[in-house]
Amino acid sequence: VYRMGEIEVVALRDTSIDIHTGEMLTVIGPSGSGKSTLLNQIGGMDRPSSGEILYLGRNLAQASDVELTEYRRTQVGFIFQFYNLIPSLTAIENVQVAAEIVAEAMEPAEALRLVGLEDRASHFPAQLSGGEQQRVSIARALVSNPRLILCDEPTGALDLQTSKQILSLLLELKQSMRKTIVIITHNTAIATLGDRIAHIRDGGIYTIETNAYPQPVESVRW
């Protein structure tokens, strides 16, 4: 519940969902349905007004600010729609910033190699295409070696072909590195890529379907 003066806005209500280790879960719903709020709760950026958020047996709803900061640093990687790169830093320096706040980070150069940008390491964000900037943000999310990767409309600012490349990369990382990935989207085509699809509307998840045959990116009808 968000409070705006005397007005209460209920962003999520009666919402319950499990996230399975190693899966790609897609959460689909229209603008204002509560998708981003749900992602912020899972990522430890917001606390729920009531209820629980359980992660490996810990209730994050009761965690201290210090504990939530540690959770975000070591357990979660974030990928945003608009990249959120620091413009005055090169690609490898943007990744290095995330590596410096965890004890057992991978080498930033290795993270860039995993997303196919080792030859663009010394370029600044303004010298990179949108797709390349998003790859840097994925490398930044990977460098701390998190268990969980949260994606907020990761292809929303990209053209169709670049979107396919980014989604193919996320699927490859899920399979090769066994990462658990949650993607929120309003795009039905992207939702079909998930192992499970959760539908959210008016602040509540009203159905969760198992996708027996997740589609490869190349076969999705956009």
PDB file of C-alpha atoms in Angstrom:
ATOM      1  CA  VAL A   1       0.000   0.000   0.000  1.00  0.00           C
ATOM      2  CA  TYR A   2       1.406   3.378  -1.033  1.00  0.00           C
ATOM      3  CA  ARG A   3       0.245   6.378   0.974  1.00  0.00           C
ATOM      4  CA  MET A   4      -0.066   9.699  -0.833  1.00  0.00           C
ATOM      5  CA  GLY A   5      -1.214  12.191   1.773  1.00  0.00           C
ATOM      6  CA  GLU A   6      -4.574  10.934   2.982  1.00  0.00           C
ATOM      7  CA  ILE A   7      -4.985   8.617  -0.004  1.00  0.00           C
ATOM      8  CA  GLU A   8      -4.007   4.947   0.081  1.00  0.00           C
ATOM      9  CA  VAL A   9      -3.129   3.275  -3.210  1.00  0.00           C
ATOM     10  CA  VAL A  10      -3.192  -0.522  -3.082  1.00  0.00           C
ATOM     11  CA  ALA A  11      -0.515  -1.687  -5.528  1.00  0.00           C
ATOM     12  CA  LEU A  12      -0.613  -5.385  -4.574  1.00  0.00           C
ATOM     13  CA  ARG A  13      -3.343  -7.361  -2.868  1.00  0.00           C
ATOM     14  CA  ASP A  14      -3.757 -11.040  -1.951  1.00  0.00           C
ATOM     15  CA  THR A  15      -0.736 -11.933  -4.085  1.00  0.00           C
ATOM     16  CA  SER A  16       1.091 -15.211  -3.548  1.00  0.00           C
ATOM     17  CA  ILE A  17       3.677 -16.784  -5.817  1.00  0.00           C
ATOM     18  CA  ASP A  18       6.544 -19.265  -5.602  1.00  0.00           C
ATOM     19  CA  ILE A  19       9.692 -18.873  -7.684  1.00  0.00           C
ATOM     20  CA  HIS A  20      11.443 -22.124  -8.555  1.00  0.00           C
ATOM     21  CA  THR A  21      15.217 -22.439  -8.644  1.00  0.00           C
ATOM     22  CA  GLY A  22      16.581 -22.462 -12.193  1.00  0.00           C
ATOM     23  CA  GLU A  23      13.361 -21.385 -13.903  1.00  0.00           C
ATOM     24  CA  MET A  24      12.496 -18.433 -16.089  1.00  0.00           C
ATOM     25  CA  LEU A  25       9.286 -16.955 -14.711  1.00  0.00           C
ATOM     26  CA  THR A  26       7.538 -14.314 -16.790  1.00  0.00           C
ATOM     27  CA  VAL A  27       4.998 -11.996 -15.171  1.00  0.00           C
ATOM     28  CA  ILE A  28       2.656 -10.334 -17.642  1.00  0.00           C
ATOM     29  CA  GLY A  29       0.115  -7.601 -17.105  1.00  0.00           C
ATOM     30  CA  PRO A  30      -0.926  -4.155 -18.319  1.00  0.00           C
ATOM     31  CA  SER A  31       0.565  -0.895 -17.115  1.00  0.00           C
ATOM     32  CA  GLY A  32      -0.432  -0.186 -13.525  1.00  0.00           C
ATOM     33  CA  SER A  33      -1.218  -3.810 -12.722  1.00  0.00           C
ATOM     34  CA  GLY A  34       1.457  -4.078  -9.985  1.00  0.00           C
ATOM     35  CA  LYS A  35       4.273  -5.761 -11.947  1.00  0.00           C
ATOM     36  CA  SER A  36       7.031  -3.358 -10.932  1.00  0.00           C
ATOM     37  CA  THR A  37       5.876  -3.293  -7.320  1.00  0.00           C
ATOM     38  CA  LEU A  38       6.015  -7.088  -7.254  1.00  0.00           C
ATOM     39  CA  LEU A  39       9.552  -7.029  -8.683  1.00  0.00           C
ATOM     40  CA  ASN A  40      10.629  -4.424  -6.131  1.00  0.00           C
ATOM     41  CA  GLN A  41       9.308  -6.625  -3.320  1.00  0.00           C
ATOM     42  CA  ILE A  42      11.143  -9.702  -4.615  1.00  0.00           C
ATOM     43  CA  GLY A  43      14.324  -7.667  -5.047  1.00  0.00           C
ATOM     44  CA  GLY A  44      14.285  -6.266  -1.530  1.00  0.00           C
ATOM     45  CA  MET A  45      13.891  -2.680  -2.708  1.00  0.00           C
ATOM     46  CA  ASP A  46      10.522  -2.264  -0.977  1.00  0.00           C
ATOM     47  CA  ARG A  47       8.982  -3.858   2.102  1.00  0.00           C
ATOM     48  CA  PRO A  48       5.416  -5.149   1.975  1.00  0.00           C
ATOM     49  CA  SER A  49       2.772  -3.400   4.087  1.00  0.00           C
ATOM     50  CA  SER A  50       1.717  -6.864   5.259  1.00  0.00           C
ATOM     51  CA  GLY A  51       2.543 -10.464   4.490  1.00  0.00           C
ATOM     52  CA  GLU A  52       5.854 -12.262   3.993  1.00  0.00           C
ATOM     53  CA  ILE A  53       8.614 -12.530   1.412  1.00  0.00           C
ATOM     54  CA  LEU A  54      10.518 -15.745   2.030  1.00  0.00           C
ATOM     55  CA  TYR A  55      13.950 -16.310   0.527  1.00  0.00           C
ATOM     56  CA  LEU A  56      15.707 -19.558   1.455  1.00  0.00           C
ATOM     57  CA  GLY A  57      13.723 -19.597   4.694  1.00  0.00           C
ATOM     58  CA  ARG A  58      14.389 -15.939   5.612  1.00  0.00           C
ATOM     59  CA  ASN A  59      11.503 -13.476   5.857  1.00  0.00           C
ATOM     60  CA  LEU A  60      12.754 -10.397   4.022  1.00  0.00           C
ATOM     61  CA  ALA A  61       9.725  -8.436   5.213  1.00  0.00           C
ATOM     62  CA  GLN A  62      11.322  -8.418   8.669  1.00  0.00           C
ATOM     63  CA  ALA A  63      14.917  -7.863   7.541  1.00  0.00           C
ATOM     64  CA  SER A  64      16.850  -4.781   8.601  1.00  0.00           C
ATOM     65  CA  ASP A  65      18.082  -2.199   6.099  1.00  0.00           C
ATOM     66  CA  VAL A  66      21.589  -3.648   6.390  1.00  0.00           C
ATOM     67  CA  GLU A  67      20.310  -7.182   5.740  1.00  0.00           C
ATOM     68  CA  LEU A  68      18.314  -6.037   2.703  1.00  0.00           C
ATOM     69  CA  THR A  69      21.354  -4.240   1.317  1.00  0.00           C
ATOM     70  CA  GLU A  70      23.414  -7.420   1.700  1.00  0.00           C
ATOM     71  CA  TYR A  71      20.636  -9.429   0.023  1.00  0.00           C
ATOM     72  CA  ARG A  72      20.547  -7.068  -2.964  1.00  0.00           C
ATOM     73  CA  ARG A  73      24.354  -7.058  -3.261  1.00  0.00           C
ATOM     74  CA  THR A  74      24.958 -10.801  -3.101  1.00  0.00           C
ATOM     75  CA  GLN A  75      21.787 -12.598  -4.129  1.00  0.00           C
ATOM     76  CA  VAL A  76      20.081 -10.463  -6.773  1.00  0.00           C
ATOM     77  CA  GLY A  77      21.058  -8.991 -10.128  1.00  0.00           C
ATOM     78  CA  PHE A  78      18.865  -6.256 -11.610  1.00  0.00           C
ATOM     79  CA  ILE A  79      18.322  -5.518 -15.309  1.00  0.00           C
ATOM     80  CA  PHE A  80      16.287  -2.401 -16.060  1.00  0.00           C
ATOM     81  CA  GLN A  81      14.520  -1.112 -19.157  1.00  0.00           C
ATOM     82  CA  PHE A  82      16.722   1.978 -19.501  1.00  0.00           C
ATOM     83  CA  TYR A  83      20.097   0.383 -18.605  1.00  0.00           C
ATOM     84  CA  ASN A  84      21.024   2.807 -15.754  1.00  0.00           C
ATOM     85  CA  LEU A  85      24.677   2.913 -16.782  1.00  0.00           C
ATOM     86  CA  ILE A  86      27.002   5.632 -15.470  1.00  0.00           C
ATOM     87  CA  PRO A  87      27.748   7.751 -18.577  1.00  0.00           C
ATOM     88  CA  SER A  88      31.204   8.871 -17.441  1.00  0.00           C
ATOM     89  CA  LEU A  89      32.443   5.285 -17.009  1.00  0.00           C
ATOM     90  CA  THR A  90      33.443   2.801 -19.695  1.00  0.00           C
ATOM     91  CA  ALA A  91      31.641  -0.525 -20.122  1.00  0.00           C
ATOM     92  CA  ILE A  92      34.149  -2.413 -18.003  1.00  0.00           C
ATOM     93  CA  GLU A  93      34.175   0.322 -15.354  1.00  0.00           C
ATOM     94  CA  ASN A  94      30.368   0.141 -15.106  1.00  0.00           C
ATOM     95  CA  VAL A  95      30.687  -3.576 -14.439  1.00  0.00           C
ATOM     96  CA  GLN A  96      33.611  -3.026 -12.058  1.00  0.00           C
ATOM     97  CA  VAL A  97      31.445  -0.782  -9.852  1.00  0.00           C
ATOM     98  CA  ALA A  98      29.111  -3.712  -9.188  1.00  0.00           C
ATOM     99  CA  ALA A  99      32.019  -6.121  -8.672  1.00  0.00           C
ATOM    100  CA  GLU A 100      33.602  -3.977  -5.966  1.00  0.00           C
ATOM    101  CA  ILE A 101      30.693  -4.293  -3.533  1.00  0.00           C
ATOM    102  CA  VAL A 102      30.746  -8.104  -3.231  1.00  0.00           C
ATOM    103  CA  ALA A 103      33.410 -10.409  -1.829  1.00  0.00           C
ATOM    104  CA  GLU A 104      33.395 -13.130  -4.484  1.00  0.00           C
ATOM    105  CA  ALA A 105      32.648 -11.361  -7.746  1.00  0.00           C
ATOM    106  CA  MET A 106      33.727 -12.714 -11.103  1.00  0.00           C
ATOM    107  CA  GLU A 107      36.220 -10.723 -13.133  1.00  0.00           C
ATOM    108  CA  PRO A 108      34.488  -7.829 -14.952  1.00  0.00           C
ATOM    109  CA  ALA A 109      36.242  -8.802 -18.190  1.00  0.00           C
ATOM    110  CA  GLU A 110      34.769 -12.301 -17.868  1.00  0.00           C
ATOM    111  CA  ALA A 111      31.294 -10.885 -17.329  1.00  0.00           C
ATOM    112  CA  LEU A 112      31.654  -8.817 -20.503  1.00  0.00           C
ATOM    113  CA  ARG A 113      32.899 -11.879 -22.365  1.00  0.00           C
ATOM    114  CA  LEU A 114      29.792 -13.807 -21.337  1.00  0.00           C
ATOM    115  CA  VAL A 115      27.602 -11.190 -23.021  1.00  0.00           C
ATOM    116  CA  GLY A 116      29.840 -10.914 -26.085  1.00  0.00           C
ATOM    117  CA  LEU A 117      31.246  -7.435 -25.403  1.00  0.00           C
ATOM    118  CA  GLU A 118      34.885  -8.091 -24.587  1.00  0.00           C
ATOM    119  CA  ASP A 119      35.948  -5.961 -27.573  1.00  0.00           C
ATOM    120  CA  ARG A 120      33.833  -2.987 -26.407  1.00  0.00           C
ATOM    121  CA  ALA A 121      35.150  -2.865 -22.836  1.00  0.00           C
ATOM    122  CA  SER A 122      36.790   0.557 -23.187  1.00  0.00           C
ATOM    123  CA  HIS A 123      33.786   2.227 -24.824  1.00  0.00           C
ATOM    124  CA  PHE A 124      31.553   4.693 -22.986  1.00  0.00           C
ATOM    125  CA  PRO A 125      27.749   4.192 -22.987  1.00  0.00           C
ATOM    126  CA  ALA A 126      27.267   6.972 -25.561  1.00  0.00           C
ATOM    127  CA  GLN A 127      29.517   5.006 -27.921  1.00  0.00           C
ATOM    128  CA  LEU A 128      27.393   1.863 -27.624  1.00  0.00           C
ATOM    129  CA  SER A 129      24.116   0.916 -29.268  1.00  0.00           C
ATOM    130  CA  GLY A 130      21.021   0.319 -27.153  1.00  0.00           C
ATOM    131  CA  GLY A 131      21.485  -3.421 -27.387  1.00  0.00           C
ATOM    132  CA  GLU A 132      25.128  -3.149 -26.368  1.00  0.00           C
ATOM    133  CA  GLN A 133      24.226  -0.965 -23.396  1.00  0.00           C
ATOM    134  CA  GLN A 134      21.700  -3.551 -22.279  1.00  0.00           C
ATOM    135  CA  ARG A 135      24.370  -6.236 -22.584  1.00  0.00           C
ATOM    136  CA  VAL A 136      26.599  -4.163 -20.300  1.00  0.00           C
ATOM    137  CA  SER A 137      23.744  -3.978 -17.788  1.00  0.00           C
ATOM    138  CA  ILE A 138      23.384  -7.770 -17.998  1.00  0.00           C
ATOM    139  CA  ALA A 139      27.126  -8.155 -17.379  1.00  0.00           C
ATOM    140  CA  ARG A 140      26.763  -5.808 -14.403  1.00  0.00           C
ATOM    141  CA  ALA A 141      23.953  -7.998 -13.067  1.00  0.00           C
ATOM    142  CA  LEU A 142      26.039 -11.163 -13.549  1.00  0.00           C
ATOM    143  CA  VAL A 143      29.344  -9.980 -12.094  1.00  0.00           C
ATOM    144  CA  SER A 144      28.262 -10.534  -8.472  1.00  0.00           C
ATOM    145  CA  ASN A 145      27.258 -14.101  -9.410  1.00  0.00           C
ATOM    146  CA  PRO A 146      23.702 -13.761  -8.018  1.00  0.00           C
ATOM    147  CA  ARG A 147      21.243 -16.631  -7.647  1.00  0.00           C
ATOM    148  CA  LEU A 148      18.341 -14.514  -8.899  1.00  0.00           C
ATOM    149  CA  ILE A 149      18.147 -12.109 -11.848  1.00  0.00           C
ATOM    150  CA  LEU A 150      15.214  -9.677 -12.000  1.00  0.00           C
ATOM    151  CA  CYS A 151      14.366  -8.018 -15.298  1.00  0.00           C
ATOM    152  CA  ASP A 152      12.063  -4.999 -15.561  1.00  0.00           C
ATOM    153  CA  GLU A 153      10.899  -4.817 -19.213  1.00  0.00           C
ATOM    154  CA  PRO A 154      14.455  -5.609 -20.392  1.00  0.00           C
ATOM    155  CA  THR A 155      13.636  -5.092 -24.072  1.00  0.00           C
ATOM    156  CA  GLY A 156      11.190  -2.199 -23.705  1.00  0.00           C
ATOM    157  CA  ALA A 157      13.613   0.372 -25.153  1.00  0.00           C
ATOM    158  CA  LEU A 158      14.951  -1.850 -27.953  1.00  0.00           C
ATOM    159  CA  ASP A 159      13.956  -2.610 -31.527  1.00  0.00           C
ATOM    160  CA  LEU A 160      12.600  -6.027 -32.472  1.00  0.00           C
ATOM    161  CA  GLN A 161      15.827  -7.625 -33.709  1.00  0.00           C
ATOM    162  CA  THR A 162      17.865  -6.363 -30.758  1.00  0.00           C
ATOM    163  CA  SER A 163      15.117  -7.520 -28.373  1.00  0.00           C
ATOM    164  CA  LYS A 164      15.426 -11.023 -29.763  1.00  0.00           C
ATOM    165  CA  GLN A 165      19.197 -10.969 -29.243  1.00  0.00           C
ATOM    166  CA  ILE A 166      18.830  -9.860 -25.608  1.00  0.00           C
ATOM    167  CA  LEU A 167      16.177 -12.477 -24.846  1.00  0.00           C
ATOM    168  CA  SER A 168      18.261 -15.193 -26.507  1.00  0.00           C
ATOM    169  CA  LEU A 169      21.155 -14.159 -24.270  1.00  0.00           C
ATOM    170  CA  LEU A 170      18.993 -14.363 -21.130  1.00  0.00           C
ATOM    171  CA  LEU A 171      17.784 -17.826 -22.109  1.00  0.00           C
ATOM    172  CA  GLU A 172      21.360 -18.929 -22.733  1.00  0.00           C
ATOM    173  CA  LEU A 173      22.460 -17.641 -19.313  1.00  0.00           C
ATOM    174  CA  LYS A 174      19.579 -19.450 -17.627  1.00  0.00           C
ATOM    175  CA  GLN A 175      20.602 -22.727 -19.233  1.00  0.00           C
ATOM    176  CA  SER A 176      24.403 -22.436 -19.052  1.00  0.00           C
ATOM    177  CA  MET A 177      24.694 -20.810 -15.621  1.00  0.00           C
ATOM    178  CA  ARG A 178      21.457 -22.175 -14.083  1.00  0.00           C
ATOM    179  CA  LYS A 179      20.288 -18.730 -13.084  1.00  0.00           C
ATOM    180  CA  THR A 180      16.772 -18.118 -11.830  1.00  0.00           C
ATOM    181  CA  ILE A 181      15.280 -15.313 -13.918  1.00  0.00           C
ATOM    182  CA  VAL A 182      12.100 -13.296 -13.393  1.00  0.00           C
ATOM    183  CA  ILE A 183      10.967 -11.034 -16.238  1.00  0.00           C
ATOM    184  CA  ILE A 184       8.075  -8.601 -15.961  1.00  0.00           C
ATOM    185  CA  THR A 185       6.537  -7.514 -19.230  1.00  0.00           C
ATOM    186  CA  HIS A 186       3.359  -6.377 -20.933  1.00  0.00           C
ATOM    187  CA  ASN A 187       4.410  -8.196 -24.125  1.00  0.00           C
ATOM    188  CA  THR A 188       2.613 -11.507 -24.715  1.00  0.00           C
ATOM    189  CA  ALA A 189       5.362 -12.722 -27.061  1.00  0.00           C
ATOM    190  CA  ILE A 190       7.994 -12.377 -24.343  1.00  0.00           C
ATOM    191  CA  ALA A 191       5.772 -14.098 -21.794  1.00  0.00           C
ATOM    192  CA  THR A 192       5.679 -17.268 -23.909  1.00  0.00           C
ATOM    193  CA  LEU A 193       9.431 -17.730 -23.353  1.00  0.00           C
ATOM    194  CA  GLY A 194       8.969 -18.484 -19.647  1.00  0.00           C
ATOM    195  CA  ASP A 195       8.846 -21.898 -18.015  1.00  0.00           C
ATOM    196  CA  ARG A 196       5.852 -20.501 -16.145  1.00  0.00           C
ATOM    197  CA  ILE A 197       3.686 -17.479 -16.887  1.00  0.00           C
ATOM    198  CA  ALA A 198       2.032 -15.462 -14.114  1.00  0.00           C
ATOM    199  CA  HIS A 199      -0.791 -13.125 -15.103  1.00  0.00           C
ATOM    200  CA  ILE A 200      -1.289 -10.044 -12.922  1.00  0.00           C
ATOM    201  CA  ARG A 201      -4.151  -7.571 -12.962  1.00  0.00           C
ATOM    202  CA  ASP A 202      -5.354  -4.888 -10.511  1.00  0.00           C
ATOM    203  CA  GLY A 203      -2.593  -5.749  -8.051  1.00  0.00           C
ATOM    204  CA  GLY A 204      -3.241  -9.480  -7.885  1.00  0.00           C
ATOM    205  CA  ILE A 205      -1.953 -12.579  -9.665  1.00  0.00           C
ATOM    206  CA  TYR A 206      -5.060 -14.329 -10.970  1.00  0.00           C
ATOM    207  CA  THR A 207      -3.496 -17.286 -12.753  1.00  0.00           C
ATOM    208  CA  ILE A 208      -0.137 -19.030 -13.077  1.00  0.00           C
ATOM    209  CA  GLU A 209       0.301 -21.445 -15.958  1.00  0.00           C
ATOM    210  CA  THR A 210       3.066 -23.945 -16.567  1.00  0.00           C
ATOM    211  CA  ASN A 211       4.473 -23.566 -20.048  1.00  0.00           C
ATOM    212  CA  ALA A 212       5.196 -27.154 -21.055  1.00  0.00           C
ATOM    213  CA  TYR A 213       6.907 -26.055 -24.255  1.00  0.00           C
ATOM    214  CA  PRO A 214       8.663 -22.692 -23.770  1.00  0.00           C
ATOM    215  CA  GLN A 215       9.270 -21.271 -27.211  1.00  0.00           C
ATOM    216  CA  PRO A 216      12.729 -20.431 -28.532  1.00  0.00           C
ATOM    217  CA  VAL A 217      13.048 -16.759 -29.372  1.00  0.00           C
ATOM    218  CA  GLU A 218      13.344 -17.443 -33.085  1.00  0.00           C
ATOM    219  CA  SER A 219       9.906 -19.086 -33.296  1.00  0.00           C
ATOM    220  CA  VAL A 220       7.937 -16.510 -31.308  1.00  0.00           C
ATOM    221  CA  ARG A 221       5.287 -14.568 -33.206  1.00  0.00           C
ATOM    222  CA  TRP A 222       5.799 -10.886 -32.314  1.00  0.00           C
TER     223      TRP A 222
END
